[in-house]
């Protein structure tokens, strides 16, 4: 019982620290560290320690991130281990995304739109596909994106961990030599006809 109280006290203190200005210092320190690794990657000067840290980082994104953001975890995992083969993403969440529903409601038949979103519009979708192409056909809806992360320093993704948010340079993944590929997601058009009607009411 005493052990459980100590564990509970430890996590309570940890939460208080993360909520405090110390948490912001942790965020800035991690952001600077990741940016430094990315600069070394751009100069082709990564160390064995950099590669180990990147394996740990992206392994954590796939394993732990997959619990809350399975599509984003699948995209990263396939980028690192898929050998360049196409990836078919499950449509369960993507077809229900408010961003997808809104753009699809205004998209004419047999047209394709390029959709770019701010992460806060849909965190889960942004970790998987952003930007992406959305196409509405007679009997199906198709989403696709060529997965090849931008190596430029300005291309960054915010990892929202609840109490902490870290900014990860998109190009940092190139430390691990990923293989670009096409990610796709599709579902029958009938399922979106109802969506269009609901959104227009």
PDB file of C-alpha atoms in Angstrom, residues 60-186:
ATOM      1  CA  UNK A  60       7.684   4.890 -30.163  1.00  0.00           C
ATOM      2  CA  UNK A  61       5.542   6.764 -32.674  1.00  0.00           C
ATOM      3  CA  UNK A  62       4.527   3.483 -34.309  1.00  0.00           C
ATOM      4  CA  UNK A  63       4.012   1.492 -31.106  1.00  0.00           C
ATOM      5  CA  UNK A  64       2.584   4.038 -28.673  1.00  0.00           C
ATOM      6  CA  UNK A  65       1.174   6.498 -31.210  1.00  0.00           C
ATOM      7  CA  UNK A  66      -0.639   3.645 -32.885  1.00  0.00           C
ATOM      8  CA  UNK A  67      -2.914   3.303 -29.845  1.00  0.00           C
ATOM      9  CA  UNK A  68      -4.466   6.705 -30.541  1.00  0.00           C
ATOM     10  CA  UNK A  69      -3.464   7.430 -34.147  1.00  0.00           C
ATOM     11  CA  UNK A  70      -3.396   4.040 -35.956  1.00  0.00           C
ATOM     12  CA  UNK A  71      -3.417   5.484 -39.483  1.00  0.00           C
ATOM     13  CA  UNK A  72      -0.446   7.757 -38.797  1.00  0.00           C
ATOM     14  CA  UNK A  73       1.441   4.882 -37.170  1.00  0.00           C
ATOM     15  CA  UNK A  74       0.746   2.683 -40.203  1.00  0.00           C
ATOM     16  CA  UNK A  75       2.077   5.378 -42.557  1.00  0.00           C
ATOM     17  CA  UNK A  76       5.348   5.733 -40.598  1.00  0.00           C
ATOM     18  CA  UNK A  77       5.795   1.976 -40.163  1.00  0.00           C
ATOM     19  CA  UNK A  78       5.276   1.355 -43.898  1.00  0.00           C
ATOM     20  CA  UNK A  79       7.619   4.234 -44.788  1.00  0.00           C
ATOM     21  CA  UNK A  80      10.376   2.531 -42.807  1.00  0.00           C
ATOM     22  CA  UNK A  81       9.625  -1.128 -43.518  1.00  0.00           C
ATOM     23  CA  UNK A  82       7.294  -1.323 -46.531  1.00  0.00           C
ATOM     24  CA  UNK A  83       9.998  -1.434 -49.200  1.00  0.00           C
ATOM     25  CA  UNK A  84       8.196   1.122 -51.385  1.00  0.00           C
ATOM     26  CA  UNK A  85       5.044  -0.971 -51.860  1.00  0.00           C
ATOM     27  CA  UNK A  86       1.635   0.749 -51.913  1.00  0.00           C
ATOM     28  CA  UNK A  87      -0.292   0.956 -48.636  1.00  0.00           C
ATOM     29  CA  UNK A  88      -4.069   0.634 -48.369  1.00  0.00           C
ATOM     30  CA  UNK A  89      -5.290   2.474 -45.267  1.00  0.00           C
ATOM     31  CA  UNK A  90      -8.481   1.470 -43.453  1.00  0.00           C
ATOM     32  CA  UNK A  91     -11.314   3.920 -44.122  1.00  0.00           C
ATOM     33  CA  UNK A  92     -13.085   3.540 -40.754  1.00  0.00           C
ATOM     34  CA  UNK A  93     -11.901   6.858 -39.361  1.00  0.00           C
ATOM     35  CA  UNK A  94     -10.819   8.711 -42.510  1.00  0.00           C
ATOM     36  CA  UNK A  95     -14.279   8.594 -44.108  1.00  0.00           C
ATOM     37  CA  UNK A  96     -15.725  10.121 -40.895  1.00  0.00           C
ATOM     38  CA  UNK A  97     -13.107  12.876 -40.551  1.00  0.00           C
ATOM     39  CA  UNK A  98     -14.793  16.302 -40.427  1.00  0.00           C
ATOM     40  CA  UNK A  99     -12.177  17.622 -42.859  1.00  0.00           C
ATOM     41  CA  UNK A 100     -12.915  14.872 -45.398  1.00  0.00           C
ATOM     42  CA  UNK A 101     -16.696  15.154 -44.964  1.00  0.00           C
ATOM     43  CA  UNK A 102     -16.625  18.914 -45.445  1.00  0.00           C
ATOM     44  CA  UNK A 103     -14.468  18.831 -48.578  1.00  0.00           C
ATOM     45  CA  UNK A 104     -16.354  15.883 -50.038  1.00  0.00           C
ATOM     46  CA  UNK A 105     -19.704  17.643 -49.615  1.00  0.00           C
ATOM     47  CA  UNK A 106     -18.530  20.389 -51.986  1.00  0.00           C
ATOM     48  CA  UNK A 107     -16.670  18.173 -54.463  1.00  0.00           C
ATOM     49  CA  UNK A 108     -18.359  17.562 -57.853  1.00  0.00           C
ATOM     50  CA  UNK A 109     -18.480  14.111 -59.382  1.00  0.00           C
ATOM     51  CA  UNK A 110     -15.292  12.966 -61.158  1.00  0.00           C
ATOM     52  CA  UNK A 111     -13.271  15.814 -59.676  1.00  0.00           C
ATOM     53  CA  UNK A 112     -10.093  15.716 -57.595  1.00  0.00           C
ATOM     54  CA  UNK A 113      -9.213  18.235 -54.889  1.00  0.00           C
ATOM     55  CA  UNK A 114      -5.887  18.773 -53.141  1.00  0.00           C
ATOM     56  CA  UNK A 115      -6.635  19.012 -49.429  1.00  0.00           C
ATOM     57  CA  UNK A 116      -4.214  20.625 -46.976  1.00  0.00           C
ATOM     58  CA  UNK A 117      -5.232  20.943 -43.349  1.00  0.00           C
ATOM     59  CA  UNK A 118      -3.989  22.555 -40.177  1.00  0.00           C
ATOM     60  CA  UNK A 119      -3.174  19.919 -37.605  1.00  0.00           C
ATOM     61  CA  UNK A 120      -5.638  21.282 -35.067  1.00  0.00           C
ATOM     62  CA  UNK A 121      -8.475  20.737 -37.587  1.00  0.00           C
ATOM     63  CA  UNK A 122      -7.992  16.971 -37.270  1.00  0.00           C
ATOM     64  CA  UNK A 123      -4.919  15.731 -35.424  1.00  0.00           C
ATOM     65  CA  UNK A 124      -5.550  12.095 -36.290  1.00  0.00           C
ATOM     66  CA  UNK A 125      -5.903  12.694 -40.035  1.00  0.00           C
ATOM     67  CA  UNK A 126      -2.930  15.090 -40.114  1.00  0.00           C
ATOM     68  CA  UNK A 127      -0.583  12.395 -38.793  1.00  0.00           C
ATOM     69  CA  UNK A 128      -1.547  10.075 -41.659  1.00  0.00           C
ATOM     70  CA  UNK A 129      -2.226  12.229 -44.729  1.00  0.00           C
ATOM     71  CA  UNK A 130      -1.455  15.916 -45.199  1.00  0.00           C
ATOM     72  CA  UNK A 131      -1.730  17.139 -47.869  1.00  0.00           C
ATOM     73  CA  UNK A 132      -3.681  14.541 -49.824  1.00  0.00           C
ATOM     74  CA  UNK A 133      -5.777  14.222 -52.967  1.00  0.00           C
ATOM     75  CA  UNK A 134      -9.483  13.537 -52.616  1.00  0.00           C
ATOM     76  CA  UNK A 135     -11.430  12.196 -55.612  1.00  0.00           C
ATOM     77  CA  UNK A 136     -15.160  11.541 -55.868  1.00  0.00           C
ATOM     78  CA  UNK A 137     -16.201   9.019 -58.498  1.00  0.00           C
ATOM     79  CA  UNK A 138     -19.578   7.539 -59.427  1.00  0.00           C
ATOM     80  CA  UNK A 139     -19.311   4.553 -57.122  1.00  0.00           C
ATOM     81  CA  UNK A 140     -16.434   5.293 -54.787  1.00  0.00           C
ATOM     82  CA  UNK A 141     -14.364   7.937 -53.014  1.00  0.00           C
ATOM     83  CA  UNK A 142     -10.588   7.717 -53.276  1.00  0.00           C
ATOM     84  CA  UNK A 143      -7.923   9.443 -51.181  1.00  0.00           C
ATOM     85  CA  UNK A 144      -4.259   9.113 -52.048  1.00  0.00           C
ATOM     86  CA  UNK A 145      -0.903  10.666 -51.186  1.00  0.00           C
ATOM     87  CA  UNK A 146       2.668  10.018 -52.289  1.00  0.00           C
ATOM     88  CA  UNK A 147       4.519   9.504 -49.013  1.00  0.00           C
ATOM     89  CA  UNK A 148       7.927  11.161 -49.276  1.00  0.00           C
ATOM     90  CA  UNK A 149       8.592  13.461 -46.327  1.00  0.00           C
ATOM     91  CA  UNK A 150       9.867  16.942 -47.141  1.00  0.00           C
ATOM     92  CA  UNK A 151      13.536  17.229 -46.070  1.00  0.00           C
ATOM     93  CA  UNK A 152      13.491  21.028 -45.727  1.00  0.00           C
ATOM     94  CA  UNK A 153      13.828  22.426 -42.172  1.00  0.00           C
ATOM     95  CA  UNK A 154      10.584  24.403 -42.517  1.00  0.00           C
ATOM     96  CA  UNK A 155       8.569  21.170 -42.888  1.00  0.00           C
ATOM     97  CA  UNK A 156       7.669  20.148 -39.340  1.00  0.00           C
ATOM     98  CA  UNK A 157       4.984  18.179 -37.522  1.00  0.00           C
ATOM     99  CA  UNK A 158       3.763  18.793 -33.988  1.00  0.00           C
ATOM    100  CA  UNK A 159       3.468  15.661 -31.845  1.00  0.00           C
ATOM    101  CA  UNK A 160       0.680  16.277 -29.345  1.00  0.00           C
ATOM    102  CA  UNK A 161       1.274  14.134 -26.261  1.00  0.00           C
ATOM    103  CA  UNK A 162      -1.370  15.847 -24.159  1.00  0.00           C
ATOM    104  CA  UNK A 163       0.711  17.642 -21.537  1.00  0.00           C
ATOM    105  CA  UNK A 164       3.664  18.105 -23.897  1.00  0.00           C
ATOM    106  CA  UNK A 165       3.977  19.018 -27.563  1.00  0.00           C
ATOM    107  CA  UNK A 166       7.156  18.401 -29.522  1.00  0.00           C
ATOM    108  CA  UNK A 167       7.993  19.697 -32.987  1.00  0.00           C
ATOM    109  CA  UNK A 168       9.609  17.048 -35.171  1.00  0.00           C
ATOM    110  CA  UNK A 169      11.293  17.993 -38.469  1.00  0.00           C
ATOM    111  CA  UNK A 170       9.607  15.889 -41.174  1.00  0.00           C
ATOM    112  CA  UNK A 171      12.976  15.228 -42.822  1.00  0.00           C
ATOM    113  CA  UNK A 172      14.460  13.683 -39.670  1.00  0.00           C
ATOM    114  CA  UNK A 173      13.025  10.313 -40.718  1.00  0.00           C
ATOM    115  CA  UNK A 174      15.550  10.243 -43.593  1.00  0.00           C
ATOM    116  CA  UNK A 175      18.208   9.302 -41.026  1.00  0.00           C
ATOM    117  CA  UNK A 176      16.649   5.804 -41.247  1.00  0.00           C
ATOM    118  CA  UNK A 177      16.547   5.702 -45.081  1.00  0.00           C
ATOM    119  CA  UNK A 178      12.797   5.205 -45.653  1.00  0.00           C
ATOM    120  CA  UNK A 179      11.338   4.158 -49.020  1.00  0.00           C
ATOM    121  CA  UNK A 180       8.700   6.476 -50.598  1.00  0.00           C
ATOM    122  CA  UNK A 181       5.375   4.887 -51.559  1.00  0.00           C
ATOM    123  CA  UNK A 182       1.736   5.591 -52.434  1.00  0.00           C
ATOM    124  CA  UNK A 183      -0.798   5.543 -49.593  1.00  0.00           C
ATOM    125  CA  UNK A 184      -4.442   5.073 -50.571  1.00  0.00           C
ATOM    126  CA  UNK A 185      -7.820   4.893 -48.884  1.00  0.00           C
ATOM    127  CA  UNK A 186     -11.192   4.306 -50.551  1.00  0.00           C
TER     128      UNK A 186
END
